[in-house]
mmCIF file of C-alpha atoms in Angstrom:
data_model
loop_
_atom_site.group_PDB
_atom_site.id
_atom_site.type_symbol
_atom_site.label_atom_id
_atom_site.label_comp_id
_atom_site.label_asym_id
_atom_site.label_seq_id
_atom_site.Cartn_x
_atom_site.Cartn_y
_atom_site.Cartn_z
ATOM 1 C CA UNK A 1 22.374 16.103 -16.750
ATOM 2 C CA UNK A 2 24.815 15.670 -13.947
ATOM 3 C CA UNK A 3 24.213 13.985 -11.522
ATOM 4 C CA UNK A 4 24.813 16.007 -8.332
ATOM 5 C CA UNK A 5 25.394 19.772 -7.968
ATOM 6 C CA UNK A 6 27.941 21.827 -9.312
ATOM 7 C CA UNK A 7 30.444 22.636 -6.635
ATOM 8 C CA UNK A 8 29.381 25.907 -5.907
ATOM 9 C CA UNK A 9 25.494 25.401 -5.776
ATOM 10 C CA UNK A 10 26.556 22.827 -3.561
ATOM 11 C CA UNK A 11 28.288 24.646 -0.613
ATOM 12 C CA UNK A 12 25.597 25.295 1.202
ATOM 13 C CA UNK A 13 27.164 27.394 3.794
ATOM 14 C CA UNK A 14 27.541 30.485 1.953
ATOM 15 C CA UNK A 15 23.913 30.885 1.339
ATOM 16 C CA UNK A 16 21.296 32.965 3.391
ATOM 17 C CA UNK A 17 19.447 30.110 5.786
ATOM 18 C CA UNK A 18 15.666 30.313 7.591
ATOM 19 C CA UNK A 19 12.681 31.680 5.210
ATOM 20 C CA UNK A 20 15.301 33.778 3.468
ATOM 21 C CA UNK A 21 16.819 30.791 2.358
ATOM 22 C CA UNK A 22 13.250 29.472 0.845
ATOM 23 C CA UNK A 23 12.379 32.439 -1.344
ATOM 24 C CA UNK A 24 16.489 32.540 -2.045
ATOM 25 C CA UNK A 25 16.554 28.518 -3.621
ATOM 26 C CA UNK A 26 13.308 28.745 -5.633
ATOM 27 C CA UNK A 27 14.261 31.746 -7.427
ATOM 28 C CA UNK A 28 17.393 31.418 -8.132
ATOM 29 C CA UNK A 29 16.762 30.449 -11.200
ATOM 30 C CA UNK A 30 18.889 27.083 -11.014
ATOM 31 C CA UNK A 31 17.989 24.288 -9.154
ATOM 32 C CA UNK A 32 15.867 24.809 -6.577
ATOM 33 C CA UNK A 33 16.674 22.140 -4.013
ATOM 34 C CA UNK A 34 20.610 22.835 -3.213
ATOM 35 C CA UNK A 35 21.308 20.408 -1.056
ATOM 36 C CA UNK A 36 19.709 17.294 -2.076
ATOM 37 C CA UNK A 37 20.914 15.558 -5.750
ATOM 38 C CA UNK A 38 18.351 15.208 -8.065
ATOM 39 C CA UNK A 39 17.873 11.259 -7.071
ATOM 40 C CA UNK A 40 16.684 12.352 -3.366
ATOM 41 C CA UNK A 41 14.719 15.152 -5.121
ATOM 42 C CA UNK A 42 13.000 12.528 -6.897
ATOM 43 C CA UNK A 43 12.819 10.019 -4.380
ATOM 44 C CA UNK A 44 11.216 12.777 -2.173
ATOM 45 C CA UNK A 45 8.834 13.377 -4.634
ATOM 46 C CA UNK A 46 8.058 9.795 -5.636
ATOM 47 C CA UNK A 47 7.528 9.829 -1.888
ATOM 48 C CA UNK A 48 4.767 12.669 -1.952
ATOM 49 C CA UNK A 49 3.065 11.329 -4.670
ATOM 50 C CA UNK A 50 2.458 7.625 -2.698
ATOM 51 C CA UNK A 51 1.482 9.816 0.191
ATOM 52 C CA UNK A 52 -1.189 10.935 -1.863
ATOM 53 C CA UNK A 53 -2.368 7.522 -2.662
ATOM 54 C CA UNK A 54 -2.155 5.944 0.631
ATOM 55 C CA UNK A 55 -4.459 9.130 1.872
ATOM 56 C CA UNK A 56 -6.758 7.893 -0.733
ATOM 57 C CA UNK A 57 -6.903 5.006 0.700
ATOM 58 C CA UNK A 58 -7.382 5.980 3.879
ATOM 59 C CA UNK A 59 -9.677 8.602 3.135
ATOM 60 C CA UNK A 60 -12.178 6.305 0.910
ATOM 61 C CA UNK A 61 -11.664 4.006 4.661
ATOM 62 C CA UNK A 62 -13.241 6.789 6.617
ATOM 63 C CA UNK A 63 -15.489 7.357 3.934
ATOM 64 C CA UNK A 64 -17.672 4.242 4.264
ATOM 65 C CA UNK A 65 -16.717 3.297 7.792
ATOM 66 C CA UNK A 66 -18.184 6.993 8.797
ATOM 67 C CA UNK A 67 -21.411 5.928 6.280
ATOM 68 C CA UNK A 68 -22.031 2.691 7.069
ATOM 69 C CA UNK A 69 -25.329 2.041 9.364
ATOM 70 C CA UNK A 70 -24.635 -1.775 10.360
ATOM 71 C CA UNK A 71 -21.746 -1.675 13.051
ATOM 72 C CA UNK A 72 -18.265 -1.781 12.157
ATOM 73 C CA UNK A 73 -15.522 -5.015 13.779
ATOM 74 C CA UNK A 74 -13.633 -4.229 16.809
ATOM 75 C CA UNK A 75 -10.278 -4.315 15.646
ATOM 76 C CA UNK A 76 -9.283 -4.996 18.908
ATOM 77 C CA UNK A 77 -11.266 -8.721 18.983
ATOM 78 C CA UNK A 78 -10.820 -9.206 14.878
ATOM 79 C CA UNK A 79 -6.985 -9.037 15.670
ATOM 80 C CA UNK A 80 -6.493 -10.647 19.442
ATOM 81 C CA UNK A 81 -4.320 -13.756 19.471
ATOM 82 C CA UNK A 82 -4.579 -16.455 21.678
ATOM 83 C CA UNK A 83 -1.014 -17.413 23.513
ATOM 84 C CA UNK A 84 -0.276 -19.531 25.864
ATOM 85 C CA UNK A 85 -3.991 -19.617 27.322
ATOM 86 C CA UNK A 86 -4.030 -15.393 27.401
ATOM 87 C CA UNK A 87 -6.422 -13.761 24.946
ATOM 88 C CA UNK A 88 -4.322 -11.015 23.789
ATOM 89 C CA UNK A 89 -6.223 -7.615 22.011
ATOM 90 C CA UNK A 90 -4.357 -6.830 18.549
ATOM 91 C CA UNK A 91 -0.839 -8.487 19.748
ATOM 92 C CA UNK A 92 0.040 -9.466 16.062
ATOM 93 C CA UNK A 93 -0.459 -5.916 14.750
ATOM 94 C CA UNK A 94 1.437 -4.544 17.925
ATOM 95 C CA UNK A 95 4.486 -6.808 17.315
ATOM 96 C CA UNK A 96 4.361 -5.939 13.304
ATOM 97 C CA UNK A 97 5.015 -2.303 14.448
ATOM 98 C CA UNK A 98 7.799 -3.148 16.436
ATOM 99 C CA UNK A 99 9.463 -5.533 13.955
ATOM 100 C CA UNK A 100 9.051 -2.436 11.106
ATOM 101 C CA UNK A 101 10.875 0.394 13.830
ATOM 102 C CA UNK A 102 13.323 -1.546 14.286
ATOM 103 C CA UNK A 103 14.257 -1.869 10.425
ATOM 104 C CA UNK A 104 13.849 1.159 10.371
ATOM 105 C CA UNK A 105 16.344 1.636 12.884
ATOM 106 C CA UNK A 106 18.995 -0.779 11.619
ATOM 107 C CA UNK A 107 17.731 0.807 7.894
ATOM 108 C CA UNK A 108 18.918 4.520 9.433
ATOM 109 C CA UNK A 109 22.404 3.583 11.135
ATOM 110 C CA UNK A 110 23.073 1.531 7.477
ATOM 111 C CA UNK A 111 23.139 4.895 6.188
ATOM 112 C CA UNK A 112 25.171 6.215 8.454
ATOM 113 C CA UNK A 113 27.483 3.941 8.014
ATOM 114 C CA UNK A 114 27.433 4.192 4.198
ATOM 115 C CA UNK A 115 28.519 7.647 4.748
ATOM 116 C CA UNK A 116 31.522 6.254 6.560
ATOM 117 C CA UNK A 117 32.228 4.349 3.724
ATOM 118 C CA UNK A 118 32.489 1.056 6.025
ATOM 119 C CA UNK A 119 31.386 -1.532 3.638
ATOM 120 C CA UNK A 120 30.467 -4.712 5.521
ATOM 121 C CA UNK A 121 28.586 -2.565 8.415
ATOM 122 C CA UNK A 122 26.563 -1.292 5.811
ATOM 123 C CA UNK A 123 25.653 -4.426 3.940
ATOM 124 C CA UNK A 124 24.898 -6.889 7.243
ATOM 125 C CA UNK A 125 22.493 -3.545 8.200
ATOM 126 C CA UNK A 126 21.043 -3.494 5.163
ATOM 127 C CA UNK A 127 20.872 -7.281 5.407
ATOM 128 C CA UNK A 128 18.993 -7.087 8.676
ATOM 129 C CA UNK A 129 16.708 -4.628 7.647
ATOM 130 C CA UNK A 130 15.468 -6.848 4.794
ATOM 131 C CA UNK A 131 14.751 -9.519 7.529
ATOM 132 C CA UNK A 132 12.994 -7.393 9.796
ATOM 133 C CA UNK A 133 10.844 -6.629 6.138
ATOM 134 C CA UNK A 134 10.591 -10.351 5.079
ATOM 135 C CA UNK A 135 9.040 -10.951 9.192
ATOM 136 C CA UNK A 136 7.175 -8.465 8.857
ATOM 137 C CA UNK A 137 5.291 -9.262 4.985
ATOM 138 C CA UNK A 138 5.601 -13.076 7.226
ATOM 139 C CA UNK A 139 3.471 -12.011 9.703
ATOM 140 C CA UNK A 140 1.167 -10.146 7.585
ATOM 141 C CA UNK A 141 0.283 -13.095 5.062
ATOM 142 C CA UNK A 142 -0.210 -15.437 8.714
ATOM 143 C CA UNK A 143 -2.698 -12.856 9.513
ATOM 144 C CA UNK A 144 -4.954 -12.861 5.989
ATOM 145 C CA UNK A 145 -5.074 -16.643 6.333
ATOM 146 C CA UNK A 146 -6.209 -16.461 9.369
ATOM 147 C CA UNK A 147 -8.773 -14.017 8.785
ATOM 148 C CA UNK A 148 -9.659 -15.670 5.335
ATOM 149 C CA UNK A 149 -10.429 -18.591 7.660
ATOM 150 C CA UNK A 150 -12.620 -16.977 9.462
ATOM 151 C CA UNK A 151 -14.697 -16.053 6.662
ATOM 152 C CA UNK A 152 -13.245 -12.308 5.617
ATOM 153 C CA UNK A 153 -13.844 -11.170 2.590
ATOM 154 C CA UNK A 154 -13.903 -8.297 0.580
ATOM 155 C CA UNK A 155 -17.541 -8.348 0.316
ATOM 156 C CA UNK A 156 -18.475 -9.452 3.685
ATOM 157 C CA UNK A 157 -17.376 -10.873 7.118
ATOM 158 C CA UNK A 158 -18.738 -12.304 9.880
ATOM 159 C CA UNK A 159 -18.846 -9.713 12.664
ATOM 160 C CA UNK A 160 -20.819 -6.479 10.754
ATOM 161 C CA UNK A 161 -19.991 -4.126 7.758
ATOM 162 C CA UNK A 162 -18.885 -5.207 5.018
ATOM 163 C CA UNK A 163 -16.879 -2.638 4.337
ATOM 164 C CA UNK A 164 -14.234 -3.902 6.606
ATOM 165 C CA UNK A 165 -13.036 -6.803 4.595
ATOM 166 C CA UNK A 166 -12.392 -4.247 1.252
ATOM 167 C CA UNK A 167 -10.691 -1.596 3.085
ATOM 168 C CA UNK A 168 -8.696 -4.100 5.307
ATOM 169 C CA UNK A 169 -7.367 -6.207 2.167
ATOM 170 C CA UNK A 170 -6.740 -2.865 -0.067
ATOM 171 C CA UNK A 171 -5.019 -1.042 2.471
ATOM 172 C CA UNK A 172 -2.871 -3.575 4.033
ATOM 173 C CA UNK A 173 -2.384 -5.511 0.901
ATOM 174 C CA UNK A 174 -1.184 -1.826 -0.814
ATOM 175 C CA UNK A 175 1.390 -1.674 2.036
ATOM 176 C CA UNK A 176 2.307 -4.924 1.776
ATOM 177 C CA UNK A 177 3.223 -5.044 -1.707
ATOM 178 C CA UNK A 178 5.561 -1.541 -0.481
ATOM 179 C CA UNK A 179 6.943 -3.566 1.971
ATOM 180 C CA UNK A 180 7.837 -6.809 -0.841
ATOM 181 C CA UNK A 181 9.309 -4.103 -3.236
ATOM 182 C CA UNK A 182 11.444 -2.432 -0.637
ATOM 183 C CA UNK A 183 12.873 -5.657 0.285
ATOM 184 C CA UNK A 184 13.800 -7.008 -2.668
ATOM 185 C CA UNK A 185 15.666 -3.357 -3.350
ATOM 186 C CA UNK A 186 17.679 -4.041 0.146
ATOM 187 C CA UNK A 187 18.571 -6.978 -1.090
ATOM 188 C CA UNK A 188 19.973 -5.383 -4.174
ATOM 189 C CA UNK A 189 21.474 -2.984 -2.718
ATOM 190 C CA UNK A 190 23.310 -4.997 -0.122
ATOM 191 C CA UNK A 191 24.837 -7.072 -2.775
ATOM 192 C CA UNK A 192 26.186 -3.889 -4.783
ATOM 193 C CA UNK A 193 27.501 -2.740 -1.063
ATOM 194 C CA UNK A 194 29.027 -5.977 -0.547
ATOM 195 C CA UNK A 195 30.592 -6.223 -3.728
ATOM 196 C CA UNK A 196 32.211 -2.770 -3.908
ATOM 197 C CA UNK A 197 30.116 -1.176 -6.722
ATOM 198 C CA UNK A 198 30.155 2.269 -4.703
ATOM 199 C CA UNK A 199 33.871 2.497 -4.287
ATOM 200 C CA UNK A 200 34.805 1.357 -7.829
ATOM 201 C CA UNK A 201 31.910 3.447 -9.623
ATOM 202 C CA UNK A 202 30.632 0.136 -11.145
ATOM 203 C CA UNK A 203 28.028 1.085 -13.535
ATOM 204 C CA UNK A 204 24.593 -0.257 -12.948
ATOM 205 C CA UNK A 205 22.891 -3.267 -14.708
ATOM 206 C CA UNK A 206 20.144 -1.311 -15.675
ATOM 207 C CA UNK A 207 21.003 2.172 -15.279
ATOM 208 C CA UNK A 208 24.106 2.106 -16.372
ATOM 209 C CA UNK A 209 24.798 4.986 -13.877
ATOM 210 C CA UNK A 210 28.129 5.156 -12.100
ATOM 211 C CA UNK A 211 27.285 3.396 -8.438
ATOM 212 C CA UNK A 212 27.139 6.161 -5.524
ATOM 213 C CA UNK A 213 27.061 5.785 -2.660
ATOM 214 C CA UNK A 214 24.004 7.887 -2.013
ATOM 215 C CA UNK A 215 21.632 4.828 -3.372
ATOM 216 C CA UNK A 216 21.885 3.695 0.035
ATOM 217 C CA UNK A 217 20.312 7.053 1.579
ATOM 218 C CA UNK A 218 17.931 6.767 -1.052
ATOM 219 C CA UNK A 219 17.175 3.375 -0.341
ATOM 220 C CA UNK A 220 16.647 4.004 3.475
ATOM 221 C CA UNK A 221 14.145 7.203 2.400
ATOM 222 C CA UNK A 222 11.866 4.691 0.554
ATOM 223 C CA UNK A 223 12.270 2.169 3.755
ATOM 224 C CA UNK A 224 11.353 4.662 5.922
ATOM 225 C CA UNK A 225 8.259 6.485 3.959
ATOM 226 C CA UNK A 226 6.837 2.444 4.430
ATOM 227 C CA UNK A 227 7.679 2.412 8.458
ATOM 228 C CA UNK A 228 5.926 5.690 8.277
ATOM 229 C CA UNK A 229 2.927 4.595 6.299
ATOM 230 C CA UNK A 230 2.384 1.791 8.662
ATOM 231 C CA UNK A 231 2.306 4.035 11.798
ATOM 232 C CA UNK A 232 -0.409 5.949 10.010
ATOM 233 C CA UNK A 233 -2.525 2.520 8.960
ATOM 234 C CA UNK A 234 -1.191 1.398 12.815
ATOM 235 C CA UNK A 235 -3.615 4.241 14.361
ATOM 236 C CA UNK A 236 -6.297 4.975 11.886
ATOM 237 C CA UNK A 237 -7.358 1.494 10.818
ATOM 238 C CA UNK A 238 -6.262 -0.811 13.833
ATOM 239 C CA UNK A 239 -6.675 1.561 17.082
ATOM 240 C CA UNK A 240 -9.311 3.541 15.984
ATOM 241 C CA UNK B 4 31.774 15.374 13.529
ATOM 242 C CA UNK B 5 29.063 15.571 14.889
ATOM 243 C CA UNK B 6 25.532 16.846 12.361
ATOM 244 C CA UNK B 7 27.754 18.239 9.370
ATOM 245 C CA UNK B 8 26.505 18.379 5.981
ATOM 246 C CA UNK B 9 28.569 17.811 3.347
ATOM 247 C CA UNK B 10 28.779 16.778 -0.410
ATOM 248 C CA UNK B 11 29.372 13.235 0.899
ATOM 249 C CA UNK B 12 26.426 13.376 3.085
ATOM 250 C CA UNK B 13 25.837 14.014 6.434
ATOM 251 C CA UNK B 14 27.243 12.851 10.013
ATOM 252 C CA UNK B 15 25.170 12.048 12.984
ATOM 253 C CA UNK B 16 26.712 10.219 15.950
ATOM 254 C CA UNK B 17 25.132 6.858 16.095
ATOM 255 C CA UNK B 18 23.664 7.415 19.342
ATOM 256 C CA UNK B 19 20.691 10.016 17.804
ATOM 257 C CA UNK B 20 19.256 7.258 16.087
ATOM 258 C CA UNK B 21 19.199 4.791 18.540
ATOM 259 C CA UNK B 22 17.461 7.134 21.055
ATOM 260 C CA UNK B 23 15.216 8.231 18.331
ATOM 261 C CA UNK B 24 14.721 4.205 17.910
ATOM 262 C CA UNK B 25 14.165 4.180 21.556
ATOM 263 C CA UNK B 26 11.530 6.569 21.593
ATOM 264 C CA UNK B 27 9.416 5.045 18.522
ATOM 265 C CA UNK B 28 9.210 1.805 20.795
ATOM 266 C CA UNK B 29 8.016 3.859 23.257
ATOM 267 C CA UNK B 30 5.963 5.879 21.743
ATOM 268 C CA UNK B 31 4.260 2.533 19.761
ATOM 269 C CA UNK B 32 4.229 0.914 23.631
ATOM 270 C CA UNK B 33 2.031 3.720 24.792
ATOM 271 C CA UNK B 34 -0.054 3.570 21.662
ATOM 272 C CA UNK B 35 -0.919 -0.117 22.133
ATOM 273 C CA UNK B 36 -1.688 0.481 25.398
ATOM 274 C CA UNK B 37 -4.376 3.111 24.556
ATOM 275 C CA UNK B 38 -6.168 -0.056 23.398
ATOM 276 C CA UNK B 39 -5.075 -2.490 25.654
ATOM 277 C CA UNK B 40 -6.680 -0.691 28.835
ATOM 278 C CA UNK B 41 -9.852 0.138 26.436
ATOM 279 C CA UNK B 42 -9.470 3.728 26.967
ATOM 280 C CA UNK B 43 -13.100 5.559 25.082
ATOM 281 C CA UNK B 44 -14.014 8.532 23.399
ATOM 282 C CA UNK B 45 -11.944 11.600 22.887
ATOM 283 C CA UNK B 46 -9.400 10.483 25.095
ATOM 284 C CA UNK B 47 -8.893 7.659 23.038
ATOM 285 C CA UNK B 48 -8.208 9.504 19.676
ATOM 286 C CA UNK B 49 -6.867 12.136 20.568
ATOM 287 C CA UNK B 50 -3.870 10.076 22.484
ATOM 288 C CA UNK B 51 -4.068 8.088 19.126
ATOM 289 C CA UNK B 52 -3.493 11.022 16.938
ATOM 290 C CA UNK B 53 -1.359 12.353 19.561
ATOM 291 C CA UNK B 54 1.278 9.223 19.093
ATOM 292 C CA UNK B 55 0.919 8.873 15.456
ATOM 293 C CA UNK B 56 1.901 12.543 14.675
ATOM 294 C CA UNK B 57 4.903 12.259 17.678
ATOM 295 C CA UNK B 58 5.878 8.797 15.453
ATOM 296 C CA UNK B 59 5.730 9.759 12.148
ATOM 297 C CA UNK B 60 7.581 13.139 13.444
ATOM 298 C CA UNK B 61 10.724 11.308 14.565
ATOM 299 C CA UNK B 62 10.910 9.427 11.480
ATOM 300 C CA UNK B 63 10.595 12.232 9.130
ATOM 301 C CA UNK B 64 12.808 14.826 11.127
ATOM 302 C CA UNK B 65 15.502 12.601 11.848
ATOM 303 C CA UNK B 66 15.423 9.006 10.099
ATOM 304 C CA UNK B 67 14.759 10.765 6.660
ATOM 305 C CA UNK B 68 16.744 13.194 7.927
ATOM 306 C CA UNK B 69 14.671 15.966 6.814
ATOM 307 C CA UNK B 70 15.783 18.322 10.173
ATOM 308 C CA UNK B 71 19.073 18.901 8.581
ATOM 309 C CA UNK B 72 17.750 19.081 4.509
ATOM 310 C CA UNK B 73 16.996 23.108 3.213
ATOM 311 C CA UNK B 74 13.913 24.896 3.869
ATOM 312 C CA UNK B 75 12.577 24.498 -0.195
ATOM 313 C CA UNK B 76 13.006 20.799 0.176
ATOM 314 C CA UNK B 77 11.071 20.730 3.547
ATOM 315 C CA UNK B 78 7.988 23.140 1.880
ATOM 316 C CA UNK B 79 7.637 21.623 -1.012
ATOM 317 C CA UNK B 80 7.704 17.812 0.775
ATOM 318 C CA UNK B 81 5.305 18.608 3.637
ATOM 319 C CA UNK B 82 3.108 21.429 2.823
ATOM 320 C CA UNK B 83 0.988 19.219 0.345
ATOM 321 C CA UNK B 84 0.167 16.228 2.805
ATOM 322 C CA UNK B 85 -1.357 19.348 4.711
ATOM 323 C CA UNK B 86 -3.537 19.899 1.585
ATOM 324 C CA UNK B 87 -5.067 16.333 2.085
ATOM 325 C CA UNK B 88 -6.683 17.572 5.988
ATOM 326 C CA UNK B 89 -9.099 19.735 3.334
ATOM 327 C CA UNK B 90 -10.000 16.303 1.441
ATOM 328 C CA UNK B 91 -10.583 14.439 4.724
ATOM 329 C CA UNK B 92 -12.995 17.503 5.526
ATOM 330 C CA UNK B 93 -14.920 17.289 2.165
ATOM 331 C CA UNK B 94 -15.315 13.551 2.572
ATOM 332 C CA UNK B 95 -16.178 13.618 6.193
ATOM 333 C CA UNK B 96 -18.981 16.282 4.997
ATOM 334 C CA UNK B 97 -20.226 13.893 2.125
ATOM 335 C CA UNK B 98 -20.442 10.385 4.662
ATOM 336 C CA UNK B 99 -22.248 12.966 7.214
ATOM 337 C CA UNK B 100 -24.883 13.231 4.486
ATOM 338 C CA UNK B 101 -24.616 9.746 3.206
ATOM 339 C CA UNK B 102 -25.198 8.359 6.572
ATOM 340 C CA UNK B 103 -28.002 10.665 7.430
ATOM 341 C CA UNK B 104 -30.075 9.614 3.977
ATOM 342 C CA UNK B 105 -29.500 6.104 4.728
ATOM 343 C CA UNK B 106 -31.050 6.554 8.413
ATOM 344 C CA UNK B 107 -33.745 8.411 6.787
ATOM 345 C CA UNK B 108 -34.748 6.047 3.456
ATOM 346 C CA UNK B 109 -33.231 2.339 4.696
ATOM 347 C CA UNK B 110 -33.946 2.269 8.234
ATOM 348 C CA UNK B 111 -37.364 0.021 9.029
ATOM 349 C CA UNK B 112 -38.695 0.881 5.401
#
């Protein structure tokens, strides 16, 4: 199977656009996503189906927070941070976020510049983002010890229901491990870059797939589907 | 140059993504803030929700550049998420009922 379209599937111009342009791809008996290669396709669908487990997760959260009769921990106190004398409400959490958008920025202008075939723009962005990731899985194992300190755990805490510690560690720790993976791809990825692999074609270790230069937009997809999870565990487990 | 689609990918002047980086600080600033000024009730969630959806907007539209991708990638990505509002309902239905026979049976029995 090749791996992007055939030339003419591919010029996207000549075909109808809006809802036309919906009914028009899925039955035209080829492929039905014109525009993206088959590795987006599937990295957009890898993408759905971890949507569907992080709603599980999030879902089983409301579950027995919305069931639970003892009172659930104020984020807000669980998570404040003392500096410099100030008692600050869920500062750790709120700088997290901002270290994760901003790999996702740098993660979104590497692909841009990927497309521009600029080689050492696009690894030292790439390299960037995977620092911003490495802060950010930092800051998150600073805040279990600190919370494992305080006597969280996934059967019972010091503040009220129970619950909290076994959602808190599954969902975080789930996104966590997302985060770990994705870095270690940047990483990979930065090297190939770096290296050349894209403009010679060199064939992968494992794959052995010609290197294209699209692994770097499908990189940056599964980098951003974690920025994205984390504004979704940002206002439904933290703020709410 | 500026937003083509081609074979080789697509072209966006630098400057979207920093203003769409821009707004994401923004938009997180504001969201901290709901909980920094310890704002209550429906206010509270429905500035949180408000936020989140503006957030996660940004980064699929134009991060994951899913503006500029065909309409039968853009279905078949985000109508099924959608699906998962009818789960939360079901499951927001069952802890109802779970809470309200645990008030009943377990409280000062």
């Amino acid at each position: 199977m090749p791996d992007v379209a055939p030339a003419n599937a591919q010029d996207t111009t000549k075909q109808p656009g809006g809802w036309h342009s919906l009914v028009a791809d899925w039955s035209s008996d080829q492929r039905a996503f014109k525009s993206a290669s088959w590795g987006k396709a599937m990295m957009w669908i890898f993408l759905l189906s971890d949507t569907f487990i992080f709603s599980c997760f999030l879902i089983s959260y409301m579950t027995v927070r919305m069931s639970t009769v003892v009172p659930w921990p104020n984020p807000s106190e669980v998570f404040a941070l003392e500096i410099g004398g100030t008692n600050l409400p869920l500062i750790l959490i709120a700088i997290m976020t901002f270290v994760l958008i901003s790999s996702s920025g740098t993660m979104a202008m590497a692909v841009n510049f990927a497309y521009r075939r600029d080689r050492v723009r696009t690894a030292l962005l790439i390299l960037v983002t995977a620092a911003f990731g490495a802060t950010f899985v930092c800051m998150q194992a600073f805040e279990w010890t600190k919370l494992i300190h305080e006597g969280v755990r996934p059967w019972e805490n010091p503040w009220g229901a129970p619950q909290f510690g076994s959602t808190f560690f599954m969902i975080t720790g789930f996104h966590g491990t997302h985060v770990t993976i994705g870095v270690i791809f940047l990483l990979i990825i930065a090297r190939k870059v770096w290296r050349g692999d894209f403009d010679q074609q060199r064939k992968g270790f494992f794959t052995s797939r010609k290197g294209r230069w699209e692994i770097v937009e499908i990189t940056g997809l599964y980098w951003h589907f974690v920025d994205l999870v984390w504004v979704f565990i940002f206002a439904l487990f933290y703020l709410w | 140059m500026a937003h083509a689609t081609t074979p080789e990918g697509q072209q966006h002047p630098i400057r979207l993504y920093l203003i769409v980086w821009g707004w994401l600080f923004v938009l997180s600033a504001c969201s901290y803030l709901v909980d920094y000024f310890h704002l209550h009730g429906i206010l509270r969630w429905s500035l949180i929700l408000l936020f989140m959806a503006l957030k996660a907007g940004l980064i699929i539209a134009v991060f994951m550049h899913m503006a500029w991708e065909r309409l039968a990638l853009a279905y078949a990505i985000l109508l099924p998420p959608l699906v998962v509002l009818v789960f939360v309902s079901i499951m927001a239905f069952e802890a109802d009922y779970t809470l309200f026979t645990r008030e009943v049976f377990f409280r000062g029995g």
